[in-house]
Amino acid sequence: MKNLFCALFFVIITVNSFAQKSDYSILKISDSLKENANAVLRLDQMDIVIASQRSMNIKVQRVVSVLNNKGLNDIDAFQHYDKTTSIKSIEAVVYDAFGNEIKKIKRKDFKDQSAVSGSTLFSDNRVLYLDYTPISYPFTIVYTSEVETSNTAFIPQWYFLGGYYLSVEKCALNVTFPKELGFKKKEFRFSDFNITKTVDTDTKLSYTAVNILAQKQEDLSPSQTDLFPKVMMGLEHFHLEGVDGTATTWEAFGKWYGEKILTGTTTLPEETKTKIKALVGNEKDPVKKAKIIYDYVQKKSRYVNIAVGIGGWKPMLATDVDRLGYGDCKALSNYTKALLQAVDVPSYNTILYGDRYKSDIQSDFVSMQGNHMILAVPDKDNYIWLECTSQDDPFGYQGTFTDDRNVLVVKPEGGEIVRTKIYDDKGNTQTGKGTYTIDENGNFSGTLKIASQGSQYAAKSRVENLQPNEKEEHYKEYWDNINNLKLGKITFTNDKENILFTEDVQLSASNYGAVSGNKMIFVVDAFNQYTGNVKRIRNRKNPFQIQRGYLDTDEIEINLPAGFSVEFLPQNYELKGKFGEYKTEILKKENNKITYKRSMFLNKGKYSNKEYDEYRLFMEQVSRNDNAKIILTKN
């Protein structure tokens, strides 16, 4: 599932006695905390008491002053529960701008719904959440909850700052634990924030942070999880889904997970085994067998989301997936594994953080991590990675959801940290080849073939499954540089064997060329013009990141209108720098034709805030040259 396991990202708190209600007046908040803020966390506190390997209590208190409607998401008043996690108490109290109580919200007033839609197998997995519509802004809400769980595998990560445009007056984390359980922690990015570690003993840990100012979101910044301070916590000896576990090394953890959690989940009905063996037939090559099985799973099953924090890491049984035809990422990966076993092809459950933003399993912190599962099929010294939740992905294609990150491969002999496939920047290609014609009135008509590979395949192949109106919206957005655009015939070729997606598009537009008197002017680059805008950010604070590089190449033949001659032709242009390379070339040919060639290569990378202006200038130069115009004169 695309949000798996128990990444308990809810920012949590505890039940402490409060001072008088007048403390909740908005007037008590300093001006510095209000600046750039949609909400102010007056108090954000979590008290975790780990009583034993099989018992953990979490108390939460969160006092949020919401300054405008954009701050509503910062209330974060919700709690998951299931057979292993019970909600002991949950409530909220709302105060007006002056700190006067205006509403008390009891447990019965919270919305209670299934955390999993479309599944009867997970009917016990539910969520209580607050659905509050304010009568005016600003207001303050005090949310408290207490939960008890037997699962001690997932100690919530603690985020001192939960997001942009949110300031923190005070936050506190208090953890108590038995010495013999092997409690461990990892701190991230403390140096730039006012965080104090008040207690750090062999049975207790406490932090306090005060006056953390709201941060503006800056374009191209890394994820906030890679910018803001946090603490990861774990136990060497924990409990999960009725089983005691050990996390001393990745090898030991993987061995435990395979033997204690996954064992018994891959049993299949005999009739299914017989069907699969017949489907594979006499094929001997393990990779070709795996490809047949993967295709079978894609056609038979569908993905359902088992919500974060619900269901733990134990997949639903392969027999249930086989019968029902659906499952989350754990279930579908495990089901595919079971089918592969039936034809003697080995494969390994693989745990990772699935997201378009690349995030690694922290290899130096052995603990329950990740939010997604895929399958690793060994192929000589490498792995073929299978995204079992997708009904469309080619065999072995990772796309941008699981590529280029550290993952945990669970093998019979133990866990292993491995890097998934890295798509080279120059392998993320889009190749355009086409022609267009401008008539004497400036009207435009053309055809273009676009072939996409690497990470660009992921972005383009989805277009094939869009509804007709969505396809039109996609192309009008893609060619936003062409006014009055009309789409003609569109043909797709999805070569999953070579992971190549091709679009053949016919298009036209009236008045593409502006006619004035005996002159006509139009932009040469019609098909792949960069029209984006890298914003100017004065005194930028954050580094910036280009997640994935790419290489675009285009060759377009342009037919000029009869009776016109070229008065001005843009010069060839070349640009090189740390961020990439850009080149255009215009060749004038006979019979009123010109050929336009363009290549744009962008490097992925992480760059300092001081390099941002240089990048902005680089992209401005690309944009300016992409907008270069040709001038024609009527003979």
mmCIF file of C-alpha atoms in Angstrom, residues 203-377:
data_model
loop_
_atom_site.group_PDB
_atom_site.id
_atom_site.type_symbol
_atom_site.label_atom_id
_atom_site.label_comp_id
_atom_site.label_asym_id
_atom_site.label_seq_id
_atom_site.Cartn_x
_atom_site.Cartn_y
_atom_site.Cartn_z
ATOM 1 C CA THR A 203 15.275 4.499 31.548
ATOM 2 C CA LYS A 204 14.131 8.006 30.561
ATOM 3 C CA LEU A 205 14.454 10.498 27.714
ATOM 4 C CA SER A 206 13.029 14.020 27.552
ATOM 5 C CA TYR A 207 13.288 16.949 25.147
ATOM 6 C CA THR A 208 11.885 20.448 25.272
ATOM 7 C CA ALA A 209 11.806 22.976 22.439
ATOM 8 C CA VAL A 210 10.527 26.550 22.580
ATOM 9 C CA ASN A 211 9.859 29.380 20.164
ATOM 10 C CA ILE A 212 10.362 27.659 16.830
ATOM 11 C CA LEU A 213 9.392 30.211 14.208
ATOM 12 C CA ALA A 214 7.176 29.352 11.244
ATOM 13 C CA GLN A 215 9.041 28.614 8.050
ATOM 14 C CA LYS A 216 7.971 29.592 4.569
ATOM 15 C CA GLN A 217 7.960 26.921 1.930
ATOM 16 C CA GLU A 218 10.590 27.627 -0.713
ATOM 17 C CA ASP A 219 10.407 26.186 -4.212
ATOM 18 C CA LEU A 220 12.533 23.101 -4.893
ATOM 19 C CA SER A 221 13.282 22.605 -1.204
ATOM 20 C CA PRO A 222 13.908 19.046 -0.014
ATOM 21 C CA SER A 223 11.034 17.397 1.841
ATOM 22 C CA GLN A 224 10.304 18.904 5.245
ATOM 23 C CA THR A 225 11.237 15.510 6.722
ATOM 24 C CA ASP A 226 14.771 16.227 5.485
ATOM 25 C CA LEU A 227 14.807 19.805 6.767
ATOM 26 C CA PHE A 228 13.118 19.887 10.159
ATOM 27 C CA PRO A 229 14.352 18.344 13.425
ATOM 28 C CA LYS A 230 13.059 14.951 14.525
ATOM 29 C CA VAL A 231 13.862 11.970 16.740
ATOM 30 C CA MET A 232 13.579 8.330 15.711
ATOM 31 C CA MET A 233 13.151 5.823 18.539
ATOM 32 C CA GLY A 234 13.094 2.053 18.757
ATOM 33 C CA LEU A 235 13.587 -1.003 20.934
ATOM 34 C CA GLU A 236 15.986 -3.858 20.421
ATOM 35 C CA HIS A 237 13.385 -6.132 22.038
ATOM 36 C CA PHE A 238 9.844 -5.340 20.937
ATOM 37 C CA HIS A 239 6.436 -6.923 20.288
ATOM 38 C CA LEU A 240 4.422 -6.984 17.054
ATOM 39 C CA GLU A 241 1.131 -8.662 16.190
ATOM 40 C CA GLY A 242 1.387 -11.185 19.015
ATOM 41 C CA VAL A 243 5.073 -11.992 18.461
ATOM 42 C CA ASP A 244 8.146 -10.877 20.399
ATOM 43 C CA GLY A 245 10.894 -9.536 18.140
ATOM 44 C CA THR A 246 14.547 -8.512 18.079
ATOM 45 C CA ALA A 247 16.187 -5.610 16.228
ATOM 46 C CA THR A 248 19.882 -5.730 17.069
ATOM 47 C CA THR A 249 21.163 -6.063 13.495
ATOM 48 C CA TRP A 250 19.413 -5.942 10.117
ATOM 49 C CA GLU A 251 20.367 -9.571 9.598
ATOM 50 C CA ALA A 252 18.735 -10.624 12.881
ATOM 51 C CA PHE A 253 15.716 -8.407 12.320
ATOM 52 C CA GLY A 254 15.141 -9.750 8.798
ATOM 53 C CA LYS A 255 15.476 -13.343 9.970
ATOM 54 C CA TRP A 256 12.950 -12.735 12.759
ATOM 55 C CA TYR A 257 10.522 -11.034 10.397
ATOM 56 C CA GLY A 258 10.707 -13.829 7.872
ATOM 57 C CA GLU A 259 10.377 -16.635 10.410
ATOM 58 C CA LYS A 260 7.875 -15.162 12.867
ATOM 59 C CA ILE A 261 5.689 -12.806 10.829
ATOM 60 C CA LEU A 262 5.765 -14.048 7.231
ATOM 61 C CA THR A 263 5.820 -17.790 7.875
ATOM 62 C CA GLY A 264 2.518 -19.401 6.993
ATOM 63 C CA THR A 265 1.219 -16.483 4.933
ATOM 64 C CA THR A 266 2.116 -17.865 1.480
ATOM 65 C CA THR A 267 -0.016 -21.027 1.460
ATOM 66 C CA LEU A 268 -2.104 -21.374 -1.719
ATOM 67 C CA PRO A 269 -4.998 -23.657 -2.709
ATOM 68 C CA GLU A 270 -3.852 -26.683 -4.702
ATOM 69 C CA GLU A 271 -6.071 -25.718 -7.629
ATOM 70 C CA THR A 272 -4.314 -22.333 -7.844
ATOM 71 C CA LYS A 273 -0.896 -24.012 -7.824
ATOM 72 C CA THR A 274 -2.029 -26.310 -10.619
ATOM 73 C CA LYS A 275 -3.328 -23.353 -12.647
ATOM 74 C CA ILE A 276 -0.070 -21.413 -12.222
ATOM 75 C CA LYS A 277 2.094 -24.390 -13.180
ATOM 76 C CA ALA A 278 0.008 -24.881 -16.305
ATOM 77 C CA LEU A 279 0.295 -21.164 -17.105
ATOM 78 C CA VAL A 280 4.097 -21.283 -16.885
ATOM 79 C CA GLY A 281 4.203 -24.551 -18.831
ATOM 80 C CA ASN A 282 7.648 -25.779 -19.851
ATOM 81 C CA GLU A 283 9.387 -22.434 -19.309
ATOM 82 C CA LYS A 284 12.663 -22.971 -17.403
ATOM 83 C CA ASP A 285 14.077 -19.432 -17.185
ATOM 84 C CA PRO A 286 13.271 -18.005 -13.696
ATOM 85 C CA VAL A 287 12.989 -14.435 -15.004
ATOM 86 C CA LYS A 288 10.593 -15.433 -17.780
ATOM 87 C CA LYS A 289 8.556 -17.396 -15.245
ATOM 88 C CA ALA A 290 8.435 -14.337 -12.990
ATOM 89 C CA LYS A 291 7.255 -12.203 -15.901
ATOM 90 C CA ILE A 292 4.356 -14.596 -16.568
ATOM 91 C CA ILE A 293 3.371 -14.586 -12.878
ATOM 92 C CA TYR A 294 3.602 -10.791 -12.642
ATOM 93 C CA ASP A 295 1.290 -10.407 -15.629
ATOM 94 C CA TYR A 296 -1.156 -12.840 -14.005
ATOM 95 C CA VAL A 297 -1.209 -10.868 -10.734
ATOM 96 C CA GLN A 298 -1.730 -7.570 -12.565
ATOM 97 C CA LYS A 299 -4.756 -8.942 -14.399
ATOM 98 C CA LYS A 300 -6.268 -10.759 -11.411
ATOM 99 C CA SER A 301 -5.833 -8.392 -8.469
ATOM 100 C CA ARG A 302 -6.433 -4.796 -7.465
ATOM 101 C CA TYR A 303 -4.863 -2.619 -4.808
ATOM 102 C CA VAL A 304 -6.667 -1.427 -1.674
ATOM 103 C CA ASN A 305 -5.116 0.887 0.857
ATOM 104 C CA ILE A 306 -4.680 -0.474 4.382
ATOM 105 C CA ALA A 307 -4.117 2.792 6.247
ATOM 106 C CA VAL A 308 -0.899 3.880 7.944
ATOM 107 C CA GLY A 309 -0.569 2.378 11.388
ATOM 108 C CA ILE A 310 -3.202 -0.276 10.772
ATOM 109 C CA GLY A 311 -2.540 -3.937 10.193
ATOM 110 C CA GLY A 312 1.093 -3.854 11.294
ATOM 111 C CA TRP A 313 3.518 -5.665 9.044
ATOM 112 C CA LYS A 314 1.770 -9.021 8.818
ATOM 113 C CA PRO A 315 0.278 -9.467 5.344
ATOM 114 C CA MET A 316 -3.165 -10.923 4.794
ATOM 115 C CA LEU A 317 -2.987 -14.563 3.766
ATOM 116 C CA ALA A 318 -2.222 -15.436 0.164
ATOM 117 C CA THR A 319 -5.322 -17.661 0.153
ATOM 118 C CA ASP A 320 -7.468 -14.600 0.959
ATOM 119 C CA VAL A 321 -5.889 -12.510 -1.805
ATOM 120 C CA ASP A 322 -6.365 -15.418 -4.205
ATOM 121 C CA ARG A 323 -10.050 -15.672 -3.258
ATOM 122 C CA LEU A 324 -10.881 -11.951 -3.068
ATOM 123 C CA GLY A 325 -8.616 -10.517 -5.750
ATOM 124 C CA TYR A 326 -7.420 -7.524 -3.748
ATOM 125 C CA GLY A 327 -4.898 -6.516 -1.096
ATOM 126 C CA ASP A 328 -2.532 -3.830 0.048
ATOM 127 C CA CYS A 329 1.143 -3.694 -0.891
ATOM 128 C CA LYS A 330 2.131 -6.290 1.725
ATOM 129 C CA ALA A 331 -0.644 -8.630 0.649
ATOM 130 C CA LEU A 332 -0.048 -8.334 -3.100
ATOM 131 C CA SER A 333 3.728 -8.661 -2.754
ATOM 132 C CA ASN A 334 3.280 -11.703 -0.542
ATOM 133 C CA TYR A 335 0.719 -13.203 -2.915
ATOM 134 C CA THR A 336 3.078 -12.767 -5.863
ATOM 135 C CA LYS A 337 5.802 -14.401 -3.786
ATOM 136 C CA ALA A 338 3.517 -17.373 -3.096
ATOM 137 C CA LEU A 339 2.771 -17.811 -6.805
ATOM 138 C CA LEU A 340 6.476 -17.646 -7.640
ATOM 139 C CA GLN A 341 7.197 -20.283 -5.012
ATOM 140 C CA ALA A 342 4.705 -22.571 -6.726
ATOM 141 C CA VAL A 343 6.931 -22.556 -9.845
ATOM 142 C CA ASP A 344 10.241 -22.646 -7.938
ATOM 143 C CA VAL A 345 11.243 -19.017 -8.407
ATOM 144 C CA PRO A 346 12.739 -17.405 -5.261
ATOM 145 C CA SER A 347 11.716 -13.859 -4.269
ATOM 146 C CA TYR A 348 12.065 -11.666 -1.193
ATOM 147 C CA ASN A 349 9.739 -9.261 0.577
ATOM 148 C CA THR A 350 11.324 -5.798 0.452
ATOM 149 C CA ILE A 351 10.484 -2.934 2.824
ATOM 150 C CA LEU A 352 11.020 0.705 1.915
ATOM 151 C CA TYR A 353 9.648 4.238 1.939
ATOM 152 C CA GLY A 354 7.508 4.523 -1.167
ATOM 153 C CA ASP A 355 7.058 8.077 -2.381
ATOM 154 C CA ARG A 356 7.856 10.312 -5.359
ATOM 155 C CA TYR A 357 10.306 11.968 -2.984
ATOM 156 C CA LYS A 358 13.207 9.598 -2.411
ATOM 157 C CA SER A 359 13.611 8.540 1.226
ATOM 158 C CA ASP A 360 16.010 5.937 2.577
ATOM 159 C CA ILE A 361 15.639 3.274 5.224
ATOM 160 C CA GLN A 362 18.064 4.543 7.888
ATOM 161 C CA SER A 363 20.677 1.815 7.546
ATOM 162 C CA ASP A 364 22.453 2.721 10.805
ATOM 163 C CA PHE A 365 19.263 2.509 12.912
ATOM 164 C CA VAL A 366 17.862 -1.020 13.074
ATOM 165 C CA SER A 367 14.134 -0.653 13.705
ATOM 166 C CA MET A 368 10.691 -0.859 12.172
ATOM 167 C CA GLN A 369 10.858 1.547 9.248
ATOM 168 C CA GLY A 370 9.165 1.994 5.897
ATOM 169 C CA ASN A 371 5.637 2.504 4.578
ATOM 170 C CA HIS A 372 5.571 0.238 1.531
ATOM 171 C CA MET A 373 6.492 -3.235 0.295
ATOM 172 C CA ILE A 374 7.681 -4.509 -3.078
ATOM 173 C CA LEU A 375 9.178 -7.832 -4.165
ATOM 174 C CA ALA A 376 12.809 -8.571 -5.070
ATOM 175 C CA VAL A 377 13.481 -11.365 -7.572
#
